[in-house]
Each structure stands twice: as structure tokens, then as C-alpha cells.
Short mmCIF file of C-alpha atoms and ligand atoms in Angstrom, two decimals:
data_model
loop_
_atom_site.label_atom_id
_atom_site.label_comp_id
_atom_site.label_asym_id
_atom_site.label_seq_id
_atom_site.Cartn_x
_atom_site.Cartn_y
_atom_site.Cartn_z
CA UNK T 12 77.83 176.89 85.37
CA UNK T 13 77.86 174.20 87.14
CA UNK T 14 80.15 170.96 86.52
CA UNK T 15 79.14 167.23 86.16
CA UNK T 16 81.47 164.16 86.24
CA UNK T 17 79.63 160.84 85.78
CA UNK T 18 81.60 157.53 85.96
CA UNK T 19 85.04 158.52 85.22
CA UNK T 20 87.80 156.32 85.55
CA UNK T 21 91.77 156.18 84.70
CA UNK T 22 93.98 153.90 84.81
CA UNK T 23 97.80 154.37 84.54
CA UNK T 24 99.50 151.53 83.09
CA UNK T 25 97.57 148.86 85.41
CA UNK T 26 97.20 151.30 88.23
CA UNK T 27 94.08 152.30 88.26
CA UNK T 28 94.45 156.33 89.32
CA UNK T 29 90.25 156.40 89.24
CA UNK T 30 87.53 154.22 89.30
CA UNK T 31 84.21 155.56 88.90
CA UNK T 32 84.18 158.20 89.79
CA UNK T 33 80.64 160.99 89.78
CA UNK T 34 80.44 164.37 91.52
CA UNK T 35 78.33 167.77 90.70
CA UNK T 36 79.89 171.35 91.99
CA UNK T 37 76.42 173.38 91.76
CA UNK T 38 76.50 176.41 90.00
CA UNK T 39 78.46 179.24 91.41
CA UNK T 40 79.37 176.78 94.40
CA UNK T 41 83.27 175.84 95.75
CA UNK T 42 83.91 172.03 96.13
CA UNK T 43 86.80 171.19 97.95
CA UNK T 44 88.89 167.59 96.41
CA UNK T 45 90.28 165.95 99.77
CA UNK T 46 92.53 163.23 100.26
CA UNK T 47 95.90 162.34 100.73
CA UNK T 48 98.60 162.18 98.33
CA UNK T 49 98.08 159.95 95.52
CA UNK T 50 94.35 159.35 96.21
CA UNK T 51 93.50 160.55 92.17
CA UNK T 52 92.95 164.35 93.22
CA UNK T 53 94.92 165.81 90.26
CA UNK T 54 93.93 163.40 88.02
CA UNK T 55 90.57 164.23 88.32
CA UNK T 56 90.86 167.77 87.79
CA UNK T 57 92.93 167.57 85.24
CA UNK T 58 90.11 165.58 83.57
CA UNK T 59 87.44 168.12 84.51
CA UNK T 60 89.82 170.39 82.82
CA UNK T 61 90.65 168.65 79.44
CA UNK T 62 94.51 168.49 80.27
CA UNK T 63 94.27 164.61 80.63
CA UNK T 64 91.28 162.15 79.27
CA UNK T 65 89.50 159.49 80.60
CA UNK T 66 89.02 155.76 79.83
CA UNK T 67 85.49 156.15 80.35
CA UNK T 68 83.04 158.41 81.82
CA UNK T 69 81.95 161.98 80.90
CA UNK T 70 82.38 165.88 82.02
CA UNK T 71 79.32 168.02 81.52
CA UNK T 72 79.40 172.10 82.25
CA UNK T 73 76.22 172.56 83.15
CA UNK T 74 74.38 170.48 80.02
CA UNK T 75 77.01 170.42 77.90
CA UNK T 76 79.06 167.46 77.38
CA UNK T 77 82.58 169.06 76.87
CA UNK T 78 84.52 165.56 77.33
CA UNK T 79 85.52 165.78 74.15
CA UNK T 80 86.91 169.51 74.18
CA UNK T 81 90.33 170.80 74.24
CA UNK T 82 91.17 172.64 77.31
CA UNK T 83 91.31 175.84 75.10
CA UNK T 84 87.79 175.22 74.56
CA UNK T 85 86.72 174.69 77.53
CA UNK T 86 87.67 177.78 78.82
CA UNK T 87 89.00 176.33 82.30
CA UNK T 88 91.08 178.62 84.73
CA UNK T 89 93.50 176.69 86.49
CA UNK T 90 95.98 177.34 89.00
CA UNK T 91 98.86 175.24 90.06
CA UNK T 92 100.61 174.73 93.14
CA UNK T 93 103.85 175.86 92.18
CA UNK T 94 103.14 179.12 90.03
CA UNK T 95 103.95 179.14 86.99
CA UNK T 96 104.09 183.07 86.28
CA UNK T 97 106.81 184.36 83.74
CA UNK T 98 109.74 185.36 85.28
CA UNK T 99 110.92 187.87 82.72
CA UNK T 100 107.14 189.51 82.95
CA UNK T 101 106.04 191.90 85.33
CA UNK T 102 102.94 191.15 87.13
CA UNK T 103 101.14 193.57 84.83
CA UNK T 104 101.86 191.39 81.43
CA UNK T 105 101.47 187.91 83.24
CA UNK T 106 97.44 189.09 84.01
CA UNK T 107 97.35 190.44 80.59
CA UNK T 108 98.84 187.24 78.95
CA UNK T 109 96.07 185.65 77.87
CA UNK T 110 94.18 188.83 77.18
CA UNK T 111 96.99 189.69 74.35
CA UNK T 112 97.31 185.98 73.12
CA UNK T 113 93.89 186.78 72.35
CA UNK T 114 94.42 190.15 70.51
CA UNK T 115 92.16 192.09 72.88
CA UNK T 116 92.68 195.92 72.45
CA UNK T 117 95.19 197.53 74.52
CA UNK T 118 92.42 199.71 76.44
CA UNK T 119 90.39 196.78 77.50
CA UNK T 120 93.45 195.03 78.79
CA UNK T 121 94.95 197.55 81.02
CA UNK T 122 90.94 198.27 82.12
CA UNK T 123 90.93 194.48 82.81
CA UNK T 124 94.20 194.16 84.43
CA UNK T 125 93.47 196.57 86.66
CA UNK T 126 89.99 195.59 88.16
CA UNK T 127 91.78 191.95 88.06
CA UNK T 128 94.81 193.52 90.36
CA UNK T 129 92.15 195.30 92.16
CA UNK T 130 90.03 191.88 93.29
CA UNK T 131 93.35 190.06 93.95
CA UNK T 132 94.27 193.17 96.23
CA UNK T 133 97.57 193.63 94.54
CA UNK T 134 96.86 197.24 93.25
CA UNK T 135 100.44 198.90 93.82
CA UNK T 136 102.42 195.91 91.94
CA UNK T 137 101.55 196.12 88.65
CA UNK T 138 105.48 196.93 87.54
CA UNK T 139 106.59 194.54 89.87
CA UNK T 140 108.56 191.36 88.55
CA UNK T 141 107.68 188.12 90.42
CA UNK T 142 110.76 187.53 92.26
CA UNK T 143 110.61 190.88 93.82
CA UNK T 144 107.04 189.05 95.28
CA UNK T 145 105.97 186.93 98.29
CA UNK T 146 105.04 183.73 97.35
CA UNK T 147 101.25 184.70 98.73
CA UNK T 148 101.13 187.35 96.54
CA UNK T 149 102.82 185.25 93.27
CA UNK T 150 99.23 182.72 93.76
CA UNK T 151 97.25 186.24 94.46
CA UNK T 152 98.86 187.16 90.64
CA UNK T 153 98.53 183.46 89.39
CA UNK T 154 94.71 183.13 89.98
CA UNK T 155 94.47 186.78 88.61
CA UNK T 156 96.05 185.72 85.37
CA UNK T 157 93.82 182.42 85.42
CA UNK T 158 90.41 184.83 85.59
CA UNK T 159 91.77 187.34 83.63
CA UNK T 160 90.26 185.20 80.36
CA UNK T 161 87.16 184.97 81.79
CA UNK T 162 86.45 181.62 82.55
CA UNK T 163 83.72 179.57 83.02
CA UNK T 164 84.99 177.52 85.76
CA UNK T 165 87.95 178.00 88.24
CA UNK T 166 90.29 174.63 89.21
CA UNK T 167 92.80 175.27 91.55
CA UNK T 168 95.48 172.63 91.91
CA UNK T 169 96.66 172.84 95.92
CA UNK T 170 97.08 176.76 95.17
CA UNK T 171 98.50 177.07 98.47
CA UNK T 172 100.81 174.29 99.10
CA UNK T 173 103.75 175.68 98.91
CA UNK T 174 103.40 178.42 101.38
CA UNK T 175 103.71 178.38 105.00
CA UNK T 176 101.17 178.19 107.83
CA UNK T 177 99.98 181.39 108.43
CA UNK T 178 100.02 182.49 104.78
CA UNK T 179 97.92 179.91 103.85
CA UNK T 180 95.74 180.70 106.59
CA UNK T 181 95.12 184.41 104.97
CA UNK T 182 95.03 183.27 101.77
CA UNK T 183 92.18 180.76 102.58
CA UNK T 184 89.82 183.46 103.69
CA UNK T 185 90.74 185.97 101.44
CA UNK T 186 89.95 183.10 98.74
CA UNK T 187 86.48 182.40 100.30
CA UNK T 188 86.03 186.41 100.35
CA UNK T 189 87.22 186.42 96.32
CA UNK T 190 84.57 183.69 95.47
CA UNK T 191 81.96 185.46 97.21
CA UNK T 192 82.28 188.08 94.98
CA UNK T 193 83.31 186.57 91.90
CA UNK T 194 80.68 183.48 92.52
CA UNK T 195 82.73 181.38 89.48
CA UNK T 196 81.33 177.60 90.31
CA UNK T 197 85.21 176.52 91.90
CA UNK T 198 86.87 172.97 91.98
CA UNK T 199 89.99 173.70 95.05
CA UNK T 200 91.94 170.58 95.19
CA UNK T 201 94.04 170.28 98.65
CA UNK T 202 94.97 167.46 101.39
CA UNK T 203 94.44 169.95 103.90
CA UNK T 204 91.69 169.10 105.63
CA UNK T 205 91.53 172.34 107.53
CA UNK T 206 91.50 174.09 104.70
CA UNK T 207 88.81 172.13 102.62
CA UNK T 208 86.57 172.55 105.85
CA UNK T 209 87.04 176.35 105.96
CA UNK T 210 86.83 177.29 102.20
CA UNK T 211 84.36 174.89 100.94
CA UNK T 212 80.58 174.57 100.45
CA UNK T 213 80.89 171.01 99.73
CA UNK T 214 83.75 168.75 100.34
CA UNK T 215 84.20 165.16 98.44
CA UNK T 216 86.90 162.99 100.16
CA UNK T 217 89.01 160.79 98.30
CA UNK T 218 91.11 158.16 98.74
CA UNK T 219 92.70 155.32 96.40
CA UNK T 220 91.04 156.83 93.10
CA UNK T 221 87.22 156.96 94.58
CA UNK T 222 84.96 158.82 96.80
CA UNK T 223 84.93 158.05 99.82
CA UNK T 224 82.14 160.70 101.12
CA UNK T 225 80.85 163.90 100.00
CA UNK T 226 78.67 166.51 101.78
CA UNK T 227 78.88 169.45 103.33
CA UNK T 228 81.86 170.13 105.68
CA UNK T 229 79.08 170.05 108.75
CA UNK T 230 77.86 166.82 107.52
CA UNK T 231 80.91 165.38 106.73
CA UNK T 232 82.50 166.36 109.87
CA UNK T 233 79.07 164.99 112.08
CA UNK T 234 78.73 161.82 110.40
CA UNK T 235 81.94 160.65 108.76
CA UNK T 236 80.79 157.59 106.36
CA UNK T 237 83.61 155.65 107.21
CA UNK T 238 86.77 154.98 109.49
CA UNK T 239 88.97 156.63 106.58
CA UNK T 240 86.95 159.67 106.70
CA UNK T 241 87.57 159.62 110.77
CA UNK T 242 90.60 159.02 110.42
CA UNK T 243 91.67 161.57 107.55
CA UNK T 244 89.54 164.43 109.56
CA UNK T 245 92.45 164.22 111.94
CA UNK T 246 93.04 164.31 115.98
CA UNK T 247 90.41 161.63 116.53
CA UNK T 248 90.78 159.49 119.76
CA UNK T 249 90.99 155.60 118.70
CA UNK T 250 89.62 152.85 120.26
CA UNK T 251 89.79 149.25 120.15
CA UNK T 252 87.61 146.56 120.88
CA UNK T 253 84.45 144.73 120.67
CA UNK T 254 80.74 144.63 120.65
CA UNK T 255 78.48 142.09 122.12
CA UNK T 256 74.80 141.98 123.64
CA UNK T 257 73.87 145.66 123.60
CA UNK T 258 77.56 146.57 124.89
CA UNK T 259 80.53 147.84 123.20
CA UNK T 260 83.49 146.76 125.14
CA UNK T 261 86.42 149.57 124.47
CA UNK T 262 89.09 148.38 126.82
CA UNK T 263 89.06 151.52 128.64
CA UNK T 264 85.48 152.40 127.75
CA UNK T 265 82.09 150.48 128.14
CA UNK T 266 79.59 151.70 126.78
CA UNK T 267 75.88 150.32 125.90
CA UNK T 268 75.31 150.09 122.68
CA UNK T 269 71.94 148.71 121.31
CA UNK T 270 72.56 149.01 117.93
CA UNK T 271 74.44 145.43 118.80
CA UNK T 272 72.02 143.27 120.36
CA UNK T 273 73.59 139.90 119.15
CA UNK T 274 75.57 137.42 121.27
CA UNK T 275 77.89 137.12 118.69
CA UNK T 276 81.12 138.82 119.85
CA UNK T 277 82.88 141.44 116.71
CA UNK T 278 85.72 143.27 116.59
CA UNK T 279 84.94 146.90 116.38
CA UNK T 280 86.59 150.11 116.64
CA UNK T 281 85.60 153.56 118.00
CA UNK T 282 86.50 157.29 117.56
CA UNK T 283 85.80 159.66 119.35
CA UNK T 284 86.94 163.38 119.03
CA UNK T 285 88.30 165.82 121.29
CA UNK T 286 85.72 167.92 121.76
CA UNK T 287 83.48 165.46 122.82
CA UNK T 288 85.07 163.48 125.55
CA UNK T 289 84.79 164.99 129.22
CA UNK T 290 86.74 165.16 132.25
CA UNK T 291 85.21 164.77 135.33
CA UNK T 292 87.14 165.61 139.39
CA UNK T 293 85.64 162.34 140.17
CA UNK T 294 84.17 159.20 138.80
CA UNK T 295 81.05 158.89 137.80
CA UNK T 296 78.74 156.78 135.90
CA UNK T 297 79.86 152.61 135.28
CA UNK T 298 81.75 154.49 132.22
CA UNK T 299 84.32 156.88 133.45
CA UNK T 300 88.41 156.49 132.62
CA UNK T 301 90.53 157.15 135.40
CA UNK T 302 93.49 158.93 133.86
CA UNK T 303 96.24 161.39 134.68
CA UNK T 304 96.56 164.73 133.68
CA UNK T 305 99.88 164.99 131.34
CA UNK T 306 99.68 168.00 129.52
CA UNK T 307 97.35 171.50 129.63
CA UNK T 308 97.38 174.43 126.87
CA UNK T 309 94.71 176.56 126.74
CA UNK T 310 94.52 178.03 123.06
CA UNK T 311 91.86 180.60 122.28
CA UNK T 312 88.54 179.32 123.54
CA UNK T 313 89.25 175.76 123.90
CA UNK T 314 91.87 173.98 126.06
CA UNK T 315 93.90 171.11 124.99
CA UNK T 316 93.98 168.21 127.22
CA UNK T 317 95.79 165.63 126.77
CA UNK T 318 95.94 162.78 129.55
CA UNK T 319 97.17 159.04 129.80
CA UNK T 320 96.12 155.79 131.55
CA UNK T 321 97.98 153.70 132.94
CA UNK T 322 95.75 150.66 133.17
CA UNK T 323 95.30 150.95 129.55
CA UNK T 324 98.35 152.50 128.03
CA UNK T 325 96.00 154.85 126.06
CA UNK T 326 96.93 158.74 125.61
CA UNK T 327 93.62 160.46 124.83
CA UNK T 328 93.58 164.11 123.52
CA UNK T 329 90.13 166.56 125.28
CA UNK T 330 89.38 169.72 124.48
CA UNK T 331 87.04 171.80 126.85
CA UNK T 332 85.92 174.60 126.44
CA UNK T 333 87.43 177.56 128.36
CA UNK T 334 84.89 178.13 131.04
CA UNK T 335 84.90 174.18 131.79
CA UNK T 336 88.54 174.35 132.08
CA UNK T 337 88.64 176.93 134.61
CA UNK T 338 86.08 175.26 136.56
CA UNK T 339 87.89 172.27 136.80
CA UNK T 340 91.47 174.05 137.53
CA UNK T 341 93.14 171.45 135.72
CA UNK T 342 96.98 170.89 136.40
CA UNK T 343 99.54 168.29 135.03
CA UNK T 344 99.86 165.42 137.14
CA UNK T 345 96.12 165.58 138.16
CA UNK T 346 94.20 162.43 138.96
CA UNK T 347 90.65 162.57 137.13
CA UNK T 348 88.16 160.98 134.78
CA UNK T 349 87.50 160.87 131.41
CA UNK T 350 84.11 160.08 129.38
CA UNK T 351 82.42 160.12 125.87
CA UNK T 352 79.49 161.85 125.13
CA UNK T 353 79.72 160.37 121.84
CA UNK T 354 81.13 157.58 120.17
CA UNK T 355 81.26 155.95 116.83
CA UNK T 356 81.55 152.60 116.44
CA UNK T 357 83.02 150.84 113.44
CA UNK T 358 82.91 147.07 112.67
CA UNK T 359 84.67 146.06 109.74
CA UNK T 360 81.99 145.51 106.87
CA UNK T 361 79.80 146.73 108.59
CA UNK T 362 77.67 150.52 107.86
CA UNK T 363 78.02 153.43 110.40
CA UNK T 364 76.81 153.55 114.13
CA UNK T 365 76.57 155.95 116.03
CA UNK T 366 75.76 156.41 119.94
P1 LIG Y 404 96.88 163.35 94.13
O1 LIG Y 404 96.73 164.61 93.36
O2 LIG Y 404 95.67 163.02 94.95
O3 LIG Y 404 98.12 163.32 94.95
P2 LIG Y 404 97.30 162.10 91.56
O4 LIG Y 404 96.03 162.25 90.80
O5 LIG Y 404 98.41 163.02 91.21
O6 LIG Y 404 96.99 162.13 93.11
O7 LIG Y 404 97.86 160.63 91.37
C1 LIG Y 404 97.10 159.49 91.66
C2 LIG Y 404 97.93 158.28 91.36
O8 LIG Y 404 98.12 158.15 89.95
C3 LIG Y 404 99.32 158.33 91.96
O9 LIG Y 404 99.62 157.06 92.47
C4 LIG Y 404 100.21 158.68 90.82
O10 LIG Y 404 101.49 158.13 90.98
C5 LIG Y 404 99.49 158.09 89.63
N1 LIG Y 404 99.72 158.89 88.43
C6 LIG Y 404 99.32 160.16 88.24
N2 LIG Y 404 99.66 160.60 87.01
C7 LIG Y 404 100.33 159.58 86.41
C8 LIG Y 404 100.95 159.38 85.13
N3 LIG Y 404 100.93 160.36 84.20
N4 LIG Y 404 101.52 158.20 84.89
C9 LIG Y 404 101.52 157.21 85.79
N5 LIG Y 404 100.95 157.31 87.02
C10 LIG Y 404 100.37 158.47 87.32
MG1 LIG Y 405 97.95 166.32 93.35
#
């Protein structure tokens, strides 16, 4: 089943919460909803799911045109980021909720329940209540209840926000793992972009109530459509500067650039991400960055560099890969040089370029 938006927009008051807003999840796919806080995320799925309307626009599920439905209708599962399970229900009767609302025979439920408890790994719990759970394991029960009425599509509302680090870690495989086998088309909303990148199949990126990019996580990651998108994917190395005759002038970095062959001087801006500045023992090229080592943390199979210039001021972040590291026998306090191997340039109003 796959799910359609075309055109929607909102507006709150004279806020406007979305403004035109058209995506597709393919059938059976998981779309991740990125941005930061306030950038229309919820909004938008709570459209998709009939729990709030639209000024304008439509929802289709696959060719139907449900945006018009009730949310009963619709037949959305949706999960919230702070779980709403009933307290005075054990974890047995909050999957089969929706399966008794519905009058389903008491065989079929506790059949259900129990594959359901099964695919959410949560077997041995079933007489549990949920404050004798973790809160991992209260989402595990939440999306159980939310597929336990068979949906047609899944919308999950930052499922994992409330939960620490390394719990959300496991619970964002395990969810990829659970979608592989359950293949139910998926709408994750989250302003994690680590998370969106790992889950997702396709990621849209908001920001101020439209899209600002959409793709998949490898394209969006290679060719971010705009500084936003740079600057949202997080730990990018800024620069600031200009561009001129075939050159982009980067205070610390210059670098040709032919995309620019006018005499006309612009302000631009580049980014340029860990992994793909160098460090060089000595200089080399016209484009090298003297800088001092400050800091060194080797973390699984890339080290963290970071290192400063003086001349310029500028703290840049590198990571190298482990077997460059140990080549170079990098220490703090080090004297050595920094380049790009790629660089984006920016100019305001200006599309993408890349060298
Ligand atoms: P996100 O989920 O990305 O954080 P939301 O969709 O919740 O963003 O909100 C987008 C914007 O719309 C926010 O600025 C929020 O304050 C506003 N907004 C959301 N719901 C309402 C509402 N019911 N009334 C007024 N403003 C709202
Ligand atoms: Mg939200």
C-alpha cells in the first residue's frame, strides 16, 4: 500500500505549519520525516493519518483518496513518542485492545497476541503490567498493540525519543529487522538524523513546513540539495568566503573552482565533511592548511581528528581511517597539514556545486 500526499498545506492561526507539501512512501517501503523541531513533521503525519485535516491538498493509499476518512477508517497504526499503553492493563490486554474493541473471538486474540508478542520479541511478558517494563520494551508493546489491528500503514511519531542512547540504538535495528519481515509501507518521523539514515529507505528532510530534499539516505548524504541539508546532516566543517575567476577563495582554503569563471567576486560558503579532509606530515600542493594537532580519539575504524589554525582561527574536525592514522602516528600538539578532497560550495541563490 503505498501512500501519496500531493500539495498539502496547514496553517495554524497565520502560521503556516505546511506549505505544499507532496511525497510518495512506495509500497512496503520505510520513509524517514527529518527535521528539527517545529519544521511540520507531526503535522504531516497526523494528516497522513486522519487525526488532523488539511487546508488543501490530498492523501491517497495507494489509489484511493482517503482525505476525507476518519482515522478509524483508515486503518492507520500509529505510535507515539511517549506511549500511551494502559497502565491498569497488562501487556497481554493492551495488544489485544483493539482486537476486543472489535469483538474478535477470544481464540483468535490470544493466537494474535501471541505471534504479535512473538515479532516484538517480548514472549515471556505477556502478564506483565507496564511499569514493571523498560521503556524499550513499553514502544516494543506500543507498536505491537498498533499492528495488532492489522493495519494498512504504520506511522510512528519519534517512537524512540524518549529513550536513551544506546536503547535507541537497539531499537533502531531491531525496527529495520521488524519491517523486513512485516514489509507494512512505514512513515518513522524523528529529528535524529542518525537514525533516519540507518532505518530508512528513503529520507525527506524538512524544515519550516516544506521539503527541503528527499532521496535516498546515500543520495541525500552525497549530494545534500542545500546548505540546510549540510548543515542538519551534522559535523560538517564550515567555510567562509568567496568565489571569483575559476577560484574559490576559503580563507584557509583555495581551491580552483571552474564552475565560477566570472570576475564578479560572490560570497560563498563551503562544507566539507570529516571524512573527506586529509592530513598530510608536510605541505603539499598550493592548497594545504597548516594546523596543529589538538585532539586524537581513535573510535572503531575511524579516528577523530580534530585540529586548529592559528592563522585562521578555524577548528576543523578529520576523520581517517584507522590504517591512515597509524601511518601518520598522529599526537596532540603535532604540526601538520590539512586538505579537501572535496568541497561544496554554496552561494546564496545560487543551485549546488560541487568540486
Ligand atoms: P515537528 O513535529 O516537526 O516538531 P509540528 O508539526 O509539531 O513540528 O509543528 C510545526 C509547527 O506548527 C510548530 O511551530 C508548532 O508550534 C505549530 N503547531 C503544531 N500544532 C499546532 C496547533 N494545534 N496549533 C497551533 N500551532 C501548532
Ligand atoms: Mg513532532
Amino acid at each position: 500500500m503505498s501512500i501519496v500526499v500531493k500539495n498539502l498545506s496547514k496553517q495554524f492561526g497565520s502560521f503556516k505549519a505546511l506549505d505544499d507539501v507532496s511525497l510518495e512512501a512506495q509500497s512496503g517501503s520505510l520513509l524517514a520525516l527529518l527535521g528539527p523541531s517545529g519544521s511540520g513533521k507531526t503535522t504531516l503525519l497526523r494528516i497522513i493519518a486522519g487525526l488532523e485535516s488539511a487546508d488543501r491538498g490530498s492523501v491517497l493509499y495507494e489509489a484511493e483518496d482517503v482525505t476525507h476518512q476518519s482515522p478509524k477508517d483508515r486503518q492507520v497504526g500509529f505510535v507515539f513518542q511517549h506511549y500511551a499503553l494502559f497502565r491498569h492493563m497488562s501487556v497481554f490486554e493492551n495488544v489485544a485492545f483493539g482486537m476486543r474493541v472489535r469483538n474478535r473471538p477470544g481464540a483468535e486474540i490470544k493466537q494474535r497476541v501471541q505471534e504479535l508478542l512473538h515479532l516484538v520479541r517480548l514472549e515471556g511478558l505477556a502478564q506483565r503490567y507496564p511499569s514493571q517494563l523498560s521503556g524499550g520494551q513499553r514502544q516494543r508493546v506500543a507498536l505491537a498493540r498498533a499492528l495488532a489491528v492489522q493495519p494498512r500503514i504504520l506511522l510512528l511519531d519519534e517512537p524512540f525519543g524518549a529513550l536513551d542512547a544506546k536503547v535507541r540504538q537497539e531499537l533502531r535495528q531491531w525496527l529495520r529487522q521488524l519491517h523486513d519481515e512485516i514489509h507494512l509501507t512505514t512513515i518513522f518521523v524523528t529529528h535524529d538524523q542518525e537514525e533516519a539514515f540507518e532505518v530508512a529507505d528513503r529520507v525527506v528532510v524538512m524544515r519550516g513546513g516544506h521539503i527541503e530534499q528527499s532521496g535516498s539516505p546515500q543520495e541525500v548524504f552525497d549530494h545534500p540539495a542545500t546548505p540546510f541539508v549540510m548543515d542538519f546532516l551534522g559535523n560538517v566543517n564550515v567555510f567562509h568566503g568567496r568565489v571569483e575567476n575559476g577560484m574559490a577563495m576559503l580563507g584557509a582554503l583555495n581551491i580552483a573552482y571552474p564552475e565560477y569563471p566570472h570576475a564578479e567576486s560572490r560570497d560563498a560558503t563551503a562544507y566539507v565533511r570529516p571524512h573527506e579532509l586529509d592530513i598530510e606530515r608536510f605541505p603539499f600542493g598550493t592548497s594545504s592548511l597548516e594546523v596543529r594537532v589538538t585532539q586524537v580519539n581513535p573510535a572503531g575504524s575511524v579516528a577523530k581528528i580534530r585540529v586548529f589554525s592559528e592563522q585562521f582561527g578555524l577548528a576543523l574536525n578529520v576523520d581517517l581511517n584507522l590504517e591512515r592514522y597509524i601511518e601518520l602516528q598522529l599526537k596532540p600538539g603535532d604540526q601538520v597539514y590539512v586538505s579537501a578532497r572535496r568541497v561544496r560550495v554554496f552561494m546564496p541563490n545560487a543551485p549546488e556545486y560541487s568540486i
